[in-house]
């Protein structure tokens, strides 16, 4: 079943906080849910479908439903990492098309930055008392029953060095340079200066990116996204209901999802799962990458953006470096403005996963509600793309193509 | 020197770790489709046949990609190594200056003790041993 035209995004809200002290994860989910409802002009009891992923506490859908007093007839907690909310839009459209719900809420929220600060404070207090201190941990502990981890964890894979191996292989295969990757941060920082909520608002130069400390070679600190708290929510409904609401109609035109993993040892780091999710989304939408006027691209690292640009077909494989160094990502200059809120590289990466903010900025662009300095004139077609998990190991890709009617 | 976390040896991969303790690198080969896979499984990930068997690897290969993270004593190098048998495995490059290693460099297996567990196969450039 094609999902083209089956659903619209009528509500979008991003939490303004970047450091959620004294505010629980569930409270953040509730904040963004309320924000999206207000944006759509809908009430809590209108929601009959709810979508969340592993960042929601407790039993996910049921825990959030209890806190907010939701009465649901459709729920979905598909967990696929940071790409989850993008994929949830497709799943919501599918559920709506099947008649299983009318108005679907999607939330993502977290407070890894505050949690890390609290863990560090506890460790410092314990050390001052001479008690043994547990090392602060920002991420969930690995699952001992996952059979692949025995063949990875002894070697110290971290998000940073996994993506770094992709970058190094890309450089080896295609001659991509650190300077080219730096242009991705430069473009994001050009946009972030206009976002009052962005964690990093100062525009940076290629030289500043190259001078930042090495994190995992060849990636430097400014090749990495920020660590932030916050979240976001979306409301998806059927077109008939969307027409009655006093909001611009943002129609789901194309969706694609895919996953990639170690493939029994047939490792190839030159492409991501977006190489599969992208063509599916474009086929469903009936358009080509040349039709896209704005792109939200998951930007956990600069290399993540480069891989999606190539894998989604915005440029040929191996030519991403040249594409970004030509300034193509900068709004007002290039042919594919990206992450005009500053993205994860400069603004926000709530719950260590950024998918929802990608869809939110795409909706802002399509509504003409992005900051005037970065708004794409007459933006009618936008794409949101997410990578969940980690490039170089198992990950998922979700691609969403939206049109403003 | 970084402590090497002990692998969580599940029953279907236990022979791999027992062999590593003896300085042998094993791979799993499917008798139905003839393909070698990694990480090792009872069931072939290519054809789902249950007729998989352990085979000794040559222990030689080349660097597919790598990255060094951390500073000083804590620095370590994560890598993917493509073995002569055709599978690419996650590992560490050890006993070498990673700044002098390039993608494509020939490597061979060495075994390092993990922290309170089985030995872990890692790789070192062939030149570094001569």
Short mmCIF file of C-alpha atoms in Angstrom, two decimals:
data_model
loop_
_atom_site.label_atom_id
_atom_site.label_comp_id
_atom_site.label_asym_id
_atom_site.label_seq_id
_atom_site.Cartn_x
_atom_site.Cartn_y
_atom_site.Cartn_z
CA UNK A 1 0.00 0.00 0.00
CA UNK A 2 1.37 3.39 -0.95
CA UNK A 3 1.27 5.91 1.89
CA UNK A 4 1.46 8.83 -0.53
CA UNK A 5 -1.22 11.31 0.54
CA UNK A 6 -2.60 9.08 3.29
CA UNK A 7 -1.65 11.35 6.21
CA UNK A 8 -0.60 14.87 7.16
CA UNK A 9 1.56 16.32 9.92
CA UNK A 10 -0.59 18.90 11.68
CA UNK A 11 1.33 19.47 14.90
CA UNK A 12 5.02 19.90 15.66
CA UNK A 13 6.76 21.17 18.75
CA UNK A 14 10.34 21.24 19.93
CA UNK A 15 11.27 21.62 23.58
CA UNK A 16 13.27 24.82 24.08
CA UNK A 17 15.42 23.41 26.88
CA UNK A 18 18.90 22.04 26.33
CA UNK A 19 19.56 21.23 29.99
CA UNK A 20 16.61 19.71 31.84
CA UNK A 21 17.55 20.06 35.49
CA UNK A 22 14.79 19.04 37.90
CA UNK A 23 12.56 17.84 35.08
CA UNK A 24 11.95 14.14 34.54
CA UNK A 25 12.14 12.37 31.18
CA UNK A 26 8.41 11.70 31.34
CA UNK A 27 7.72 15.37 32.09
CA UNK A 28 9.70 16.25 28.94
CA UNK A 29 7.59 13.82 26.90
CA UNK A 30 4.48 15.45 28.35
CA UNK A 31 5.76 18.98 27.66
CA UNK A 32 6.33 18.26 24.00
CA UNK A 33 3.03 16.38 23.66
CA UNK A 34 1.18 19.42 25.02
CA UNK A 35 3.16 21.71 22.73
CA UNK A 36 2.30 19.69 19.63
CA UNK A 37 -1.39 19.51 20.58
CA UNK A 38 -1.48 23.30 21.03
CA UNK A 39 0.29 23.74 17.70
CA UNK A 40 -2.30 21.56 15.96
CA UNK A 41 -5.25 23.07 17.78
CA UNK A 42 -6.27 19.69 19.15
CA UNK A 43 -7.14 18.40 22.61
CA UNK A 44 -5.65 15.51 24.53
CA UNK A 45 -8.71 13.32 24.09
CA UNK A 46 -8.46 13.64 20.31
CA UNK A 47 -5.38 11.41 20.40
CA UNK A 48 -6.15 7.76 19.70
CA UNK A 49 -2.75 6.57 18.51
CA UNK A 50 0.60 6.97 20.23
CA UNK A 51 4.15 6.23 19.08
CA UNK A 52 7.39 6.31 21.03
CA UNK A 53 10.73 4.48 21.12
CA UNK A 54 13.23 3.39 23.75
CA UNK A 55 13.76 6.91 25.09
CA UNK A 56 10.28 6.83 26.71
CA UNK A 57 10.55 5.60 30.29
CA UNK A 58 9.00 2.49 31.82
CA UNK A 59 6.69 0.56 29.56
CA UNK A 60 6.87 3.26 26.88
CA UNK A 61 3.46 3.71 25.34
CA UNK A 62 1.60 2.51 28.45
CA UNK A 63 3.67 4.62 30.86
CA UNK A 64 3.22 7.80 28.81
CA UNK A 65 -0.46 7.02 28.24
CA UNK A 66 -0.98 6.70 31.99
CA UNK A 67 0.87 9.95 32.78
CA UNK A 68 -1.07 11.93 30.17
CA UNK A 69 -4.35 10.11 30.68
CA UNK A 70 -4.47 9.01 27.04
CA UNK A 71 -7.07 6.52 25.81
CA UNK A 72 -5.47 4.77 22.88
CA UNK A 73 -6.71 2.32 20.31
CA UNK A 74 -3.39 2.08 18.49
CA UNK A 75 0.10 2.03 19.96
CA UNK A 76 3.56 1.38 18.55
CA UNK A 77 6.90 1.47 20.30
CA UNK A 78 9.10 0.47 17.38
CA UNK A 79 12.64 0.99 18.61
CA UNK A 80 15.27 1.70 16.01
CA UNK A 81 17.44 4.32 17.70
CA UNK A 82 17.57 7.95 16.64
CA UNK A 83 15.69 7.43 13.40
CA UNK A 84 12.60 6.18 15.29
CA UNK A 85 10.36 9.29 15.13
CA UNK A 86 10.92 9.60 11.38
CA UNK A 87 9.92 5.98 10.93
CA UNK A 88 7.02 6.52 13.36
CA UNK A 89 5.54 9.09 10.97
CA UNK A 90 5.40 6.37 8.31
CA UNK A 91 3.94 3.86 10.77
CA UNK A 92 1.36 6.45 11.89
CA UNK A 93 0.39 7.10 8.26
CA UNK A 94 0.03 3.34 7.79
CA UNK A 95 -2.15 2.98 10.89
CA UNK A 96 -4.31 5.93 9.81
CA UNK A 97 -4.69 4.51 6.31
CA UNK A 98 -5.73 1.19 7.82
CA UNK A 99 -8.35 2.91 9.97
CA UNK A 100 -6.66 1.93 13.22
CA UNK A 101 -6.41 5.51 14.50
CA UNK A 102 -7.30 9.05 13.46
CA UNK A 103 -4.92 11.28 15.35
CA UNK A 104 -1.48 9.97 16.24
CA UNK A 105 0.97 11.51 18.69
CA UNK A 106 4.72 10.84 18.40
CA UNK A 107 7.12 11.92 21.15
CA UNK A 108 10.85 11.75 21.80
CA UNK A 109 12.54 13.26 24.86
CA UNK A 110 15.46 12.77 27.19
CA UNK A 111 17.90 14.36 29.59
CA UNK A 112 21.31 12.70 29.05
CA UNK A 113 23.16 15.97 29.69
CA UNK A 114 21.54 16.63 33.06
CA UNK A 115 21.82 12.94 33.97
CA UNK A 116 25.55 12.96 33.21
CA UNK A 117 26.06 16.13 35.27
CA UNK A 118 24.18 14.53 38.17
CA UNK A 119 26.21 11.32 37.92
CA UNK A 120 29.44 13.33 37.89
CA UNK A 121 28.31 15.28 40.95
CA UNK A 122 27.46 12.04 42.78
CA UNK A 123 30.85 10.55 41.85
CA UNK A 124 32.64 13.69 43.05
CA UNK A 125 30.70 13.67 46.35
CA UNK A 126 31.50 9.97 46.85
CA UNK A 127 35.17 10.56 46.11
CA UNK A 128 35.25 13.45 48.62
CA UNK A 129 33.85 11.06 51.28
CA UNK A 130 36.42 8.42 50.38
CA UNK A 131 33.72 6.06 49.05
CA UNK A 132 34.25 4.17 45.78
CA UNK A 133 32.67 6.10 42.93
CA UNK A 134 30.93 4.48 39.99
CA UNK A 135 31.97 5.98 36.69
CA UNK A 136 29.23 8.18 35.23
CA UNK A 137 27.53 6.56 32.27
CA UNK A 138 25.59 8.54 29.70
CA UNK A 139 24.38 5.57 27.71
CA UNK A 140 22.48 2.40 28.54
CA UNK A 141 24.56 -0.62 29.56
CA UNK A 142 24.93 -3.23 26.78
CA UNK A 143 22.66 -6.26 26.69
CA UNK A 144 24.75 -9.34 27.62
CA UNK A 145 22.43 -11.60 25.65
CA UNK A 146 23.07 -9.84 22.33
CA UNK A 147 25.37 -12.44 20.69
CA UNK A 148 27.22 -9.93 18.49
CA UNK A 149 28.48 -7.87 21.42
CA UNK A 150 30.99 -10.50 22.57
CA UNK A 151 32.74 -9.88 19.26
CA UNK A 152 32.70 -6.11 19.65
CA UNK A 153 32.79 -4.94 23.27
CA UNK A 154 36.31 -6.25 24.06
CA UNK A 155 37.57 -3.88 21.36
CA UNK A 156 36.06 -0.70 22.78
CA UNK A 157 33.61 0.42 20.09
CA UNK A 158 32.08 3.79 20.93
CA UNK A 159 29.83 5.94 18.84
CA UNK A 160 32.76 8.21 17.99
CA UNK A 161 35.22 5.59 16.76
CA UNK A 162 32.58 3.65 14.82
CA UNK A 163 31.68 6.74 12.79
CA UNK A 164 35.38 7.63 12.54
CA UNK A 165 36.08 4.31 10.81
CA UNK A 166 33.40 5.19 8.23
CA UNK A 167 35.04 8.58 7.71
CA UNK A 168 38.50 7.05 7.34
CA UNK A 169 37.29 4.50 4.80
CA UNK A 170 35.46 7.23 2.86
CA UNK A 171 38.66 9.26 2.74
CA UNK A 172 40.58 6.20 1.56
CA UNK A 173 38.09 5.23 -1.16
CA UNK A 174 37.11 8.66 -2.47
CA UNK A 175 39.80 11.12 -1.39
CA UNK A 176 37.41 12.93 0.94
CA UNK A 177 39.25 15.34 3.26
CA UNK A 178 38.80 16.62 6.81
CA UNK A 179 38.46 20.08 5.33
CA UNK A 180 35.49 18.96 3.25
CA UNK A 181 33.81 17.36 6.28
CA UNK A 182 34.36 20.61 8.19
CA UNK A 183 32.14 22.45 5.69
CA UNK A 184 29.17 20.51 7.08
CA UNK A 185 29.77 21.98 10.55
CA UNK A 186 30.35 25.41 9.01
CA UNK A 187 26.95 25.24 7.25
CA UNK A 188 25.17 24.09 10.42
CA UNK A 189 26.80 26.87 12.43
CA UNK A 190 25.80 29.48 9.86
CA UNK A 191 22.20 28.42 10.47
CA UNK A 192 22.48 28.01 14.24
CA UNK A 193 23.43 31.65 14.77
CA UNK A 194 19.77 32.49 14.09
CA UNK A 195 18.37 29.94 16.56
CA UNK A 196 18.15 31.42 20.07
CA UNK A 197 17.83 27.92 21.57
CA UNK A 198 20.89 26.45 19.85
CA UNK A 199 23.66 25.25 22.17
CA UNK A 200 26.40 26.44 19.78
CA UNK A 201 25.39 29.73 18.14
CA UNK A 202 28.75 31.05 17.04
CA UNK A 203 29.54 30.56 13.35
CA UNK A 204 32.73 28.56 12.92
CA UNK A 205 35.25 28.39 10.09
CA UNK A 206 36.80 25.37 8.43
CA UNK A 207 40.07 26.29 10.18
CA UNK A 208 38.36 26.27 13.58
CA UNK A 209 36.88 22.83 12.93
CA UNK A 210 40.29 21.51 11.88
CA UNK A 211 41.92 23.07 14.96
CA UNK A 212 39.46 21.49 17.40
CA UNK A 213 40.76 18.54 19.45
CA UNK A 214 40.90 15.12 17.84
CA UNK A 215 38.18 12.86 19.27
CA UNK A 216 38.71 9.70 17.26
CA UNK A 217 40.83 10.13 14.21
CA UNK A 218 39.93 11.58 11.72
CA UNK A 219 36.91 13.08 13.53
CA UNK A 220 37.45 16.18 15.67
CA UNK A 221 35.32 17.69 18.40
CA UNK A 222 33.56 20.01 15.96
CA UNK A 223 32.74 17.05 13.70
CA UNK A 224 30.50 15.76 16.51
CA UNK A 225 26.97 16.72 17.50
CA UNK A 226 26.17 18.39 20.79
CA UNK A 227 24.92 16.47 23.80
CA UNK A 228 21.66 17.99 24.95
CA UNK A 229 18.41 17.44 26.78
CA UNK A 230 15.00 18.23 25.36
CA UNK A 231 12.74 16.57 22.87
CA UNK A 232 9.98 17.04 20.39
CA UNK A 233 6.57 15.82 19.33
CA UNK A 234 4.55 15.44 16.15
CA UNK A 235 0.87 14.95 15.42
CA UNK A 236 -0.17 12.99 12.35
CA UNK A 237 -3.72 12.68 11.10
CA UNK A 238 -5.81 11.86 8.05
CA UNK A 239 -6.11 14.52 5.29
CA UNK A 240 -9.85 15.06 5.91
CA UNK A 241 -9.14 16.06 9.52
CA UNK A 242 -6.08 18.09 8.53
CA UNK A 243 -8.20 20.20 6.17
CA UNK A 244 -10.47 21.21 9.08
CA UNK A 245 -7.56 22.41 11.22
CA UNK A 246 -6.27 25.91 10.73
CA UNK A 247 -2.73 24.82 9.94
CA UNK A 248 -0.84 24.51 6.65
CA UNK A 249 -1.28 21.02 5.20
CA UNK A 250 1.97 19.07 5.29
CA UNK A 251 1.35 15.83 3.44
CA UNK A 252 3.29 12.58 3.79
CA UNK A 253 4.36 11.74 0.22
CA UNK A 254 7.09 9.16 0.59
CA UNK A 255 8.48 6.90 3.29
CA UNK A 256 11.28 4.39 3.42
CA UNK A 257 12.90 2.31 6.10
CA UNK A 258 15.84 -0.06 6.07
CA UNK A 259 18.49 -1.61 8.28
CA UNK A 260 22.10 -2.58 7.77
CA UNK A 261 24.38 -4.68 9.98
CA UNK A 262 27.50 -6.79 9.90
CA UNK A 263 26.01 -9.04 7.20
CA UNK A 264 27.83 -12.13 8.39
CA UNK A 265 31.17 -10.37 8.00
CA UNK A 266 30.53 -8.81 4.58
CA UNK A 267 31.28 -5.37 6.01
CA UNK A 268 31.22 -2.45 3.56
CA UNK A 269 31.44 0.96 5.18
CA UNK A 270 31.04 2.93 1.95
CA UNK A 271 27.26 3.15 2.18
CA UNK A 272 24.54 3.35 4.83
CA UNK A 273 21.05 1.89 5.05
CA UNK A 274 19.81 5.21 3.61
CA UNK A 275 20.91 3.79 0.25
CA UNK A 276 17.89 1.49 0.60
CA UNK A 277 15.40 3.66 2.51
CA UNK A 278 15.91 6.66 0.21
CA UNK A 279 14.96 5.07 -3.13
CA UNK A 280 11.86 3.53 -1.50
CA UNK A 281 10.74 6.96 -0.27
CA UNK A 282 11.41 8.67 -3.60
CA UNK A 283 9.58 5.94 -5.50
CA UNK A 284 6.53 6.31 -3.26
CA UNK A 285 6.58 10.10 -3.58
CA UNK A 286 7.07 9.92 -7.33
CA UNK A 287 9.79 12.57 -7.30
CA UNK A 288 13.58 12.66 -7.48
CA UNK A 289 16.23 14.17 -5.19
CA UNK A 290 16.41 17.17 -7.55
CA UNK A 291 12.85 18.10 -6.47
CA UNK A 292 13.79 18.44 -2.77
CA UNK A 293 14.21 22.07 -1.69
CA UNK A 294 15.18 21.49 1.93
CA UNK A 295 16.68 18.46 3.69
CA UNK A 296 16.86 17.56 7.38
CA UNK A 297 19.76 15.12 7.55
CA UNK A 298 20.67 13.26 10.71
CA UNK A 299 23.88 14.84 11.89
CA UNK A 300 25.34 12.87 14.76
CA UNK A 301 28.66 13.57 13.02
CA UNK A 302 29.69 15.40 9.88
CA UNK A 303 30.35 12.06 8.16
CA UNK A 304 26.74 11.00 8.88
CA UNK A 305 25.53 13.91 6.73
CA UNK A 306 27.98 13.15 3.95
CA UNK A 307 26.87 9.52 3.77
CA UNK A 308 23.18 10.45 3.57
CA UNK A 309 23.78 13.07 0.88
CA UNK A 310 25.34 10.39 -1.30
CA UNK A 311 23.08 7.50 -0.31
CA UNK A 312 19.88 9.50 -0.81
CA UNK A 313 21.06 10.54 -4.27
CA UNK A 314 21.71 14.27 -3.74
CA UNK A 315 25.12 13.66 -5.27
CA UNK A 316 26.99 10.66 -6.62
CA UNK A 317 28.82 8.26 -4.32
CA UNK A 318 32.21 9.70 -3.50
CA UNK A 319 31.29 13.24 -4.50
CA UNK A 320 29.82 14.29 -1.16
CA UNK A 321 33.01 16.04 -0.11
CA UNK A 322 32.99 18.30 -3.13
CA UNK A 323 29.23 18.88 -2.78
CA UNK A 324 29.49 20.20 0.79
CA UNK A 325 32.70 22.18 0.22
CA UNK A 326 30.90 24.08 -2.55
CA UNK A 327 28.58 25.50 0.11
CA UNK A 328 25.56 23.57 -1.12
CA UNK A 329 24.20 23.02 2.39
CA UNK A 330 24.09 26.71 3.33
CA UNK A 331 20.66 28.30 3.11
CA UNK A 332 20.53 31.21 0.71
CA UNK A 333 23.68 30.03 -1.07
CA UNK A 334 23.59 26.36 -1.93
CA UNK A 335 21.19 24.11 -3.78
CA UNK A 336 20.25 21.94 -0.78
CA UNK A 337 19.87 23.91 2.49
CA UNK A 338 20.04 21.48 5.39
CA UNK A 339 19.34 21.58 9.14
CA UNK A 340 18.41 25.24 9.20
CA UNK A 341 17.84 25.12 12.99
CA UNK A 342 21.53 24.28 13.45
CA UNK A 343 20.75 20.56 13.69
CA UNK A 344 22.41 18.17 16.07
CA UNK A 345 25.79 19.60 15.19
CA UNK A 346 24.95 22.95 16.77
CA UNK A 347 21.48 23.02 18.33
CA UNK A 348 20.01 19.94 19.94
CA UNK A 349 20.41 16.16 20.20
CA UNK A 350 17.84 15.22 22.83
CA UNK A 351 18.09 11.77 24.43
CA UNK A 352 21.24 11.18 22.37
CA UNK A 353 18.92 10.77 19.41
CA UNK A 354 17.83 13.45 17.02
CA UNK A 355 15.15 12.08 14.71
CA UNK A 356 12.21 14.15 15.88
CA UNK A 357 13.95 17.49 15.53
CA UNK A 358 14.68 16.58 11.91
CA UNK A 359 10.97 16.28 11.12
CA UNK A 360 10.14 19.41 13.12
CA UNK A 361 12.51 21.63 11.16
CA UNK A 362 11.23 20.16 7.88
CA UNK A 363 7.69 21.09 8.97
CA UNK A 364 8.84 24.61 9.89
CA UNK A 365 10.41 25.02 6.46
CA UNK A 366 7.30 23.77 4.65
CA UNK A 367 5.06 26.07 6.70
CA UNK A 368 7.38 29.01 6.08
CA UNK A 369 7.98 29.23 9.83
CA UNK A 370 11.75 28.76 9.85
CA UNK A 371 13.86 31.76 10.87
CA UNK A 372 13.61 34.33 8.04
CA UNK A 373 17.39 34.31 7.66
CA UNK A 374 17.36 30.60 6.76
CA UNK A 375 13.84 30.07 5.36
CA UNK A 376 13.91 28.50 1.89
CA UNK A 377 11.64 30.69 -0.28
CA UNK A 378 8.52 28.86 -1.43
CA UNK A 379 9.59 25.59 0.15
CA UNK A 380 7.10 22.97 -1.04
CA UNK A 381 9.11 19.72 -0.87
CA UNK A 382 11.26 18.67 2.06
CA UNK A 383 12.99 15.50 3.16
CA UNK A 384 13.84 14.23 6.62
CA UNK A 385 16.36 11.41 6.99
CA UNK A 386 17.54 9.60 10.09
CA UNK A 387 20.20 7.09 11.00
CA UNK A 388 19.56 5.14 14.21
CA UNK A 389 22.16 3.01 15.92
CA UNK A 390 25.69 3.47 14.59
CA UNK A 391 27.19 3.56 11.15
CA UNK A 392 29.93 0.92 10.91
CA UNK A 393 27.83 -1.44 13.01
CA UNK A 394 24.10 -2.14 13.02
CA UNK A 395 21.90 0.80 12.17
CA UNK A 396 18.55 1.75 10.73
CA UNK A 397 17.61 4.41 8.22
CA UNK A 398 14.29 6.18 7.87
CA UNK A 399 13.46 8.56 5.03
CA UNK A 400 10.41 10.81 4.91
CA UNK A 401 9.34 13.04 2.05
CA UNK A 402 6.82 15.79 2.78
CA UNK A 403 4.94 18.25 0.57
CA UNK A 404 3.15 21.42 1.52
CA UNK A 405 -0.15 21.68 -0.33
CA UNK B 1 47.24 -0.01 29.08
CA UNK B 2 43.49 -0.19 28.60
CA UNK B 3 41.78 -3.08 30.39
CA UNK B 4 40.25 -5.40 27.79
CA UNK B 5 36.66 -6.21 28.80
CA UNK B 6 36.07 -9.97 28.96
CA UNK B 7 33.84 -11.28 26.15
CA UNK B 8 30.45 -12.60 27.22
CA UNK B 9 30.84 -16.12 25.81
CA UNK B 10 27.41 -17.51 24.97
CA UNK B 11 27.14 -21.31 24.42
CA UNK B 12 27.09 -21.19 20.63
CA UNK B 13 30.31 -19.17 20.48
CA UNK B 14 32.15 -20.81 23.39
CA UNK B 15 34.48 -22.88 21.13
CA UNK B 16 35.70 -19.62 19.57
CA UNK B 17 36.85 -18.33 22.95
CA UNK B 18 38.29 -21.65 24.09
CA UNK B 19 40.35 -21.74 20.90
CA UNK B 20 41.44 -18.13 21.46
CA UNK B 21 42.80 -19.20 24.86
CA UNK B 22 44.97 -21.70 22.94
CA UNK B 23 46.12 -19.10 20.40
CA UNK B 24 43.86 -20.28 17.58
CA UNK B 25 41.48 -18.14 15.54
CA UNK B 26 38.32 -19.96 14.51
CA UNK B 27 35.65 -19.05 12.00
CA UNK B 28 32.32 -20.64 11.22
CA UNK B 29 31.78 -22.21 7.79
CA UNK B 30 28.45 -23.43 6.42
CA UNK B 31 28.57 -26.93 4.95
CA UNK B 32 25.40 -26.26 2.97
CA UNK B 33 26.36 -23.07 1.10
CA UNK B 34 30.11 -23.19 1.67
CA UNK B 35 30.37 -19.62 2.94
CA UNK B 36 32.37 -18.43 5.94
CA UNK B 37 30.62 -16.04 8.32
CA UNK B 38 31.42 -13.92 11.36
CA UNK B 39 30.34 -13.45 14.17
CA UNK B 40 29.95 -17.22 14.63
CA UNK B 41 26.44 -18.67 14.75
CA UNK B 42 24.87 -22.13 14.88
CA UNK B 43 22.72 -21.11 11.93
CA UNK B 44 24.28 -19.75 8.74
CA UNK B 45 23.24 -16.09 8.24
CA UNK B 46 23.42 -16.55 4.46
CA UNK B 47 21.22 -19.64 3.99
CA UNK B 48 19.88 -20.46 7.49
CA UNK B 49 21.22 -24.02 7.31
CA UNK B 50 22.10 -25.49 10.70
CA UNK B 51 25.05 -27.42 9.29
CA UNK B 52 27.82 -25.00 10.29
CA UNK B 53 31.29 -26.09 11.41
CA UNK B 54 34.30 -24.46 13.03
CA UNK B 55 37.35 -23.99 10.80
CA UNK B 56 40.81 -22.70 11.62
CA UNK B 57 41.56 -19.30 10.11
CA UNK B 58 44.98 -18.47 8.73
CA UNK B 59 45.04 -15.45 11.04
CA UNK B 60 46.23 -13.15 8.28
CA UNK B 61 44.42 -10.29 6.68
CA UNK B 62 44.51 -6.59 5.89
CA UNK B 63 43.27 -3.42 7.57
CA UNK B 64 39.88 -2.33 6.20
CA UNK B 65 39.51 0.74 8.41
CA UNK B 66 40.66 1.93 11.83
CA UNK B 67 40.54 4.81 14.26
CA UNK B 68 42.55 5.72 17.32
CA UNK B 69 40.73 7.20 20.31
CA UNK B 70 41.96 8.36 23.71
CA UNK B 71 45.23 9.81 24.85
CA UNK B 72 48.55 8.46 26.15
CA UNK B 73 48.29 5.14 27.98
CA UNK B 74 44.54 5.02 27.40
CA UNK B 75 44.73 5.35 23.62
CA UNK B 76 43.53 2.36 21.63
CA UNK B 77 42.80 1.63 18.01
CA UNK B 78 39.51 0.13 16.89
CA UNK B 79 39.71 -1.54 13.50
CA UNK B 80 37.98 -3.66 10.92
CA UNK B 81 40.28 -6.34 9.52
CA UNK B 82 39.45 -8.30 6.36
CA UNK B 83 40.69 -11.84 6.87
CA UNK B 84 42.14 -14.03 4.12
CA UNK B 85 38.93 -16.10 4.39
CA UNK B 86 36.90 -13.11 3.17
CA UNK B 87 35.14 -11.94 6.31
CA UNK B 88 35.73 -8.57 7.91
CA UNK B 89 35.95 -8.61 11.70
CA UNK B 90 35.97 -5.90 14.34
CA UNK B 91 39.20 -5.88 16.36
CA UNK B 92 42.00 -3.74 17.72
CA UNK B 93 45.34 -2.92 16.16
CA UNK B 94 47.99 -3.52 18.82
CA UNK B 95 51.77 -3.60 19.33
CA UNK B 96 52.30 -0.87 16.74
CA UNK B 97 52.21 2.87 16.21
CA UNK B 98 48.79 3.35 14.57
CA UNK B 99 50.02 6.63 13.04
CA UNK B 100 52.26 4.45 10.85
CA UNK B 101 49.46 2.08 9.79
CA UNK B 102 47.46 2.56 6.61
CA UNK B 103 44.30 0.99 5.25
CA UNK B 104 45.36 -2.10 3.34
CA UNK B 105 48.29 -2.89 5.63
CA UNK B 106 48.93 -6.62 6.08
CA UNK B 107 48.21 -7.82 9.61
CA UNK B 108 48.26 -11.04 11.55
CA UNK B 109 46.45 -12.20 14.63
CA UNK B 110 47.82 -12.01 18.15
CA UNK B 111 45.96 -12.96 21.32
CA UNK B 112 45.67 -10.66 24.32
CA UNK B 113 44.40 -11.55 27.78
CA UNK B 114 41.09 -9.92 28.66
CA UNK B 115 40.23 -8.67 32.11
CA UNK B 116 39.19 -11.83 34.03
CA UNK B 117 38.07 -13.83 30.98
CA UNK B 118 39.00 -15.47 27.71
CA UNK B 119 41.86 -14.29 25.50
CA UNK B 120 40.82 -11.94 22.71
CA UNK B 121 42.13 -12.00 19.14
CA UNK B 122 43.67 -8.74 17.97
CA UNK B 123 45.87 -7.78 15.05
CA UNK B 124 49.30 -6.34 14.50
CA UNK B 125 51.00 -5.20 11.29
CA UNK B 126 53.12 -7.96 9.77
CA UNK B 127 56.07 -5.53 9.44
CA UNK B 128 55.98 -4.74 13.16
CA UNK B 129 56.83 -8.34 13.99
CA UNK B 130 59.88 -8.59 11.80
#
